[in-house]
Short mmCIF file of C-alpha atoms in Angstrom, two decimals:
data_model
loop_
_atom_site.label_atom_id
_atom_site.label_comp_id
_atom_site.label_asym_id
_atom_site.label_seq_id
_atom_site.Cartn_x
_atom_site.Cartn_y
_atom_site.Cartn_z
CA UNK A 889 -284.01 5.18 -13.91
CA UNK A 890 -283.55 7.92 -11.54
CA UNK A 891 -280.48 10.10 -12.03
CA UNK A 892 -277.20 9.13 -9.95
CA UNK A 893 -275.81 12.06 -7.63
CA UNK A 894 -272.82 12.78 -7.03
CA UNK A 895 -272.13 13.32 -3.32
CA UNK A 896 -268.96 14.21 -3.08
CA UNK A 897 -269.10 16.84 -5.95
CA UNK A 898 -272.36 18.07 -4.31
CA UNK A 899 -270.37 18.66 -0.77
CA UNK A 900 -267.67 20.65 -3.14
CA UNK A 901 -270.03 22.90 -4.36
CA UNK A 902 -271.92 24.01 -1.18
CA UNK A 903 -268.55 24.15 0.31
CA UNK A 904 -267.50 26.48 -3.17
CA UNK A 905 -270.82 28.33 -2.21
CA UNK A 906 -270.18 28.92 1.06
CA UNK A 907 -266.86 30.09 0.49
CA UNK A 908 -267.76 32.87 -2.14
CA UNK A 909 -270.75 34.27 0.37
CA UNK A 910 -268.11 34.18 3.34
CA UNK A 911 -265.65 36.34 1.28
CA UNK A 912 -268.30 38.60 -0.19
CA UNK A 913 -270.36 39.29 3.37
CA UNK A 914 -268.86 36.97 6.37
CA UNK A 915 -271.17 34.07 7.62
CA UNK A 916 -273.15 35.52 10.40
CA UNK A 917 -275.87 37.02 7.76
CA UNK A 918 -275.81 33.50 5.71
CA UNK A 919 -278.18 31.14 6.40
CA UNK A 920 -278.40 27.55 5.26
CA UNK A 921 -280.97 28.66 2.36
CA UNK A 922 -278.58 31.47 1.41
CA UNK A 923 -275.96 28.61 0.59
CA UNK A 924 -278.34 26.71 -1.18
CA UNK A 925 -279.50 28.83 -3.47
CA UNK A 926 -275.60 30.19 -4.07
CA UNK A 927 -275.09 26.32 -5.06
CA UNK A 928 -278.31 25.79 -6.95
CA UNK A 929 -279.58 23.12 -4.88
CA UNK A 930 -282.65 23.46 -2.11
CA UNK A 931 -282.54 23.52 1.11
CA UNK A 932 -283.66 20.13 1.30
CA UNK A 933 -280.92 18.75 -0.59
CA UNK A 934 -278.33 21.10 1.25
CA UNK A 935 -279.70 19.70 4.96
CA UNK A 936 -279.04 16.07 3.93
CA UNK A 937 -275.33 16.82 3.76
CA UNK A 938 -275.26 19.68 6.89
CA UNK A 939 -277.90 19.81 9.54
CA UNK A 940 -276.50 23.17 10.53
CA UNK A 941 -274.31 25.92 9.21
CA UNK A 942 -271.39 25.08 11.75
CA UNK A 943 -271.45 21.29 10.46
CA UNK A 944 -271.37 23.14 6.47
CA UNK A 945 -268.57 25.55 8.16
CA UNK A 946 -266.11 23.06 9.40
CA UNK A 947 -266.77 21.14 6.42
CA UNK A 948 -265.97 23.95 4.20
CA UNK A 949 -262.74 25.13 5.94
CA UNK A 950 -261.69 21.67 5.63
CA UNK A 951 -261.86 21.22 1.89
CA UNK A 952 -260.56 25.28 2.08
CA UNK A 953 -257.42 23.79 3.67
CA UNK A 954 -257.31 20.39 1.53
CA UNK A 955 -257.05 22.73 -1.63
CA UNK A 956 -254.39 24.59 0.21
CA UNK A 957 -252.16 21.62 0.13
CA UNK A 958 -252.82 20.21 -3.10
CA UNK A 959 -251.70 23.94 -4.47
CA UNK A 960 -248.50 24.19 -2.12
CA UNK A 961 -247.62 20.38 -3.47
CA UNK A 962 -248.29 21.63 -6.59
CA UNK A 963 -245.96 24.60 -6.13
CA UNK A 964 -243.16 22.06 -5.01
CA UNK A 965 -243.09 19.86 -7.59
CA UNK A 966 -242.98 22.38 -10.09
CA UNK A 967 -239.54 23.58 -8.77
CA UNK A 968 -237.67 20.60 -8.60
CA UNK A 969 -237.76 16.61 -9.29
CA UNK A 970 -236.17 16.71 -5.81
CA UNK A 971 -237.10 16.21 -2.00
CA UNK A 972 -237.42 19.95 -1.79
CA UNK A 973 -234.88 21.72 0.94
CA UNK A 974 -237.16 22.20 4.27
CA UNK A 975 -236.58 26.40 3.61
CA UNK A 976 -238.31 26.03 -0.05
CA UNK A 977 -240.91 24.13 1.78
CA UNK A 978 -241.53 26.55 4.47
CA UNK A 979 -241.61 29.47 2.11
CA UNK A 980 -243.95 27.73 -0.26
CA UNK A 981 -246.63 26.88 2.35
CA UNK A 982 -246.04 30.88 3.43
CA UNK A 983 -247.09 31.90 0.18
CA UNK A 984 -250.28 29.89 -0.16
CA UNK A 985 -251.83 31.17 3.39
CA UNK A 986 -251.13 34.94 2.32
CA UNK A 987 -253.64 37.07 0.04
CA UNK A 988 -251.55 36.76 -2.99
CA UNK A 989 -253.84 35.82 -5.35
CA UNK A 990 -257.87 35.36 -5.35
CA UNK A 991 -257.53 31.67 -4.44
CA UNK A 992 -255.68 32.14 -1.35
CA UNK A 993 -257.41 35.28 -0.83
CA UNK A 994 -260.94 33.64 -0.45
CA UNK A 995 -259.37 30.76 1.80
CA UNK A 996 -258.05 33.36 3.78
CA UNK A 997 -261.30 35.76 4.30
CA UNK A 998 -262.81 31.86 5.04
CA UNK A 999 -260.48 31.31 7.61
CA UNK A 1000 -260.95 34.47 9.36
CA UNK A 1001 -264.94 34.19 9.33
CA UNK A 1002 -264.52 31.02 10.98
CA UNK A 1003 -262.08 31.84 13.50
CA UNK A 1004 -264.71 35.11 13.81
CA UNK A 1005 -267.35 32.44 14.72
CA UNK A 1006 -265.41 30.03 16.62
CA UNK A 1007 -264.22 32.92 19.60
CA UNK A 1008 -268.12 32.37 21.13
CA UNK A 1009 -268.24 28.76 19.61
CA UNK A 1010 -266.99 25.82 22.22
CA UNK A 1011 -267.49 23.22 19.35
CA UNK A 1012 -265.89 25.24 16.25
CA UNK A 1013 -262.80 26.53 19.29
CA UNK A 1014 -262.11 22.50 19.56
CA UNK A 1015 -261.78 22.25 16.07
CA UNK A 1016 -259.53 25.13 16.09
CA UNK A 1017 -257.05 23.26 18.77
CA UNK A 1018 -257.10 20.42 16.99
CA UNK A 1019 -255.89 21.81 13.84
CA UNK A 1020 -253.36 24.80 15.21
CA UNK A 1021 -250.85 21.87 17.00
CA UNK A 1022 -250.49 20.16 13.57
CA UNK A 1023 -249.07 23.09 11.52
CA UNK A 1024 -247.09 24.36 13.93
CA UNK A 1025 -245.55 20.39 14.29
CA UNK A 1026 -245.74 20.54 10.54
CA UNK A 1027 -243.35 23.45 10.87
CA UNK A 1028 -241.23 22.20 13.61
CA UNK A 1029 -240.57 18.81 11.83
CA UNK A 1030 -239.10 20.65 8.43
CA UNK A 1031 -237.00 23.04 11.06
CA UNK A 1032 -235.56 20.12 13.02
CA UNK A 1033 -234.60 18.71 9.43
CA UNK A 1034 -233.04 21.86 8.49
CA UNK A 1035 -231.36 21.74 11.62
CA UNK A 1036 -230.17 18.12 10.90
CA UNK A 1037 -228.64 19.64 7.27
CA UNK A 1038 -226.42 22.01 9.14
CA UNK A 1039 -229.09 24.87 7.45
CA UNK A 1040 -230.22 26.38 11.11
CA UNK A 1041 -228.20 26.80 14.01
CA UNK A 1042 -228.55 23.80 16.20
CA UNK A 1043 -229.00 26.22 19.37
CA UNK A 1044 -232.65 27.17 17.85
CA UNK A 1045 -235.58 25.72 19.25
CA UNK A 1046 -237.97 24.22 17.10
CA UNK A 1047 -241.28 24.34 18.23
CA UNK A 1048 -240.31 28.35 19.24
CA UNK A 1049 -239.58 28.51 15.93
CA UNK A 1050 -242.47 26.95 14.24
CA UNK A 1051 -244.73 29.06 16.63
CA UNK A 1052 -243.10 32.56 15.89
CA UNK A 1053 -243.61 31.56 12.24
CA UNK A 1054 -247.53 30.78 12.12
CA UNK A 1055 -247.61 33.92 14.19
CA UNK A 1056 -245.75 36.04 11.46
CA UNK A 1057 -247.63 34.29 8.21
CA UNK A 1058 -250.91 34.96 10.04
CA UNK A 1059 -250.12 38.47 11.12
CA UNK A 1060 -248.86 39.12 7.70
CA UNK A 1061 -251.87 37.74 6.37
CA UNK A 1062 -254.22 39.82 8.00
CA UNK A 1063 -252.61 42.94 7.28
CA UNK A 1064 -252.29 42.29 3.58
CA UNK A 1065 -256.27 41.68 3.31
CA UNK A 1066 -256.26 45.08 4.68
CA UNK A 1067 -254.04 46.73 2.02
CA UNK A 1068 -251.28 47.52 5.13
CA UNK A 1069 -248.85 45.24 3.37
CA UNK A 1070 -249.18 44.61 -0.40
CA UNK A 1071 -248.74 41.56 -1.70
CA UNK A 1072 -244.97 41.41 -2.22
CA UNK A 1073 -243.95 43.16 0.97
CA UNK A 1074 -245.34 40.24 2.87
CA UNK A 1075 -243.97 37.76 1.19
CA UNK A 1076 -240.43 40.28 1.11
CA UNK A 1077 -240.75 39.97 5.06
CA UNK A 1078 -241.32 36.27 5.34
CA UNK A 1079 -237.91 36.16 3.01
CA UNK A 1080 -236.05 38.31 5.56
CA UNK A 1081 -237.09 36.07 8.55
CA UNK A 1082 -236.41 33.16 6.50
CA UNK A 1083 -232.63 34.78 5.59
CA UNK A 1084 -232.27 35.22 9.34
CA UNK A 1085 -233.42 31.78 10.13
CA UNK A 1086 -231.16 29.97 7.96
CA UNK A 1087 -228.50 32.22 8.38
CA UNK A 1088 -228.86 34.36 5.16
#
């Protein structure tokens, strides 16, 4: 009886594969073989999942991102039984996009590959618009709620707001990969525009 596969655990680890050469070397010298043999499968197996390495790319920052949020609900719980406050959220989902520890840190150097590939890329761009308008709603949703608790001042604009803070996690993030920031003075700067966000 032949052997059943699993398909979904196969995706994870070409996606795992992908993810370790893209933090180790970028993408533009990996090739769909590279991958393979990083996930110990052929290339034959690998292009029955991903007829090209943007298909295995999008795929890859996907599950990169699907990790992300199982860690930062992870993170939530663990403080309190409670609906967290909309600050404790924002500050948690801060933490898991910077380089703070190798998890994050090889999501990150993932991220920035792709984004790498996806300035000369009109297909791997869309993807990019798609997914940039969610977060930054994502943020403006738990801002307007904080506004709604009396937490930020109700003259603030959300979606401003949300924007200047993807701009300052992602900044941050980038210069903390390059050893400008260490670990805990990014994080000690998103806590001072949090304090003057919420009113200290």
């Amino acid at each position: 009886m032949p052997k059943r596969v699993d398909h979904g655990e196969r995706r994870r680890r070409i996606a795992e594969a992908l993810w370790r050469i893209a933090s180790a070397r970028g993408l533009d010298g990996a090739s769909l073989r590279d991958v393979a043999a990083e996930a110990g499968i052929s290339l034959g197996q690998l292009q029955h999942y991903f007829s090209s390495k943007d298909e295995m790319l999008v795929f890859a920052l996907e599950h990169v991102n699907e990790m992300a949020t199982g860690r930062i609900r992870d993170r939530i719980t663990a403080l309190s039984d409670e609906p967290p406050a909309p600050r404790i959220v924002l500050r948690e989902v801060a933490a898991e996009m910077l380089p703070l520890n190798d998890e994050s840190r090889t999501g990150l150097l993932v991220q920035i590959a792709y984004f790498i590939r996806a300035v000369h890329d009109q297909q791997l761009q869309r993807h990019a618009r798609e997914g940039a308008p969610a977060l930054r709603e994502f943020y403006a949703g738990l801002l307007r709620s904080a506004m709604e608790r009396g937490e930020v001042a109700p003259d603030r604009d959300p979606e401003t707001e949300a924007a200047l803070f993807v701009a300052l996690v992602d900044g941050l993030g980038s210069y903390a990969l390059l050893g400008v920031h260490s670990p805990e003075e990014a994080m000690g700067l998103v806590d001072a525009h949090l304090g003057r966000l919420f009113g200290g």
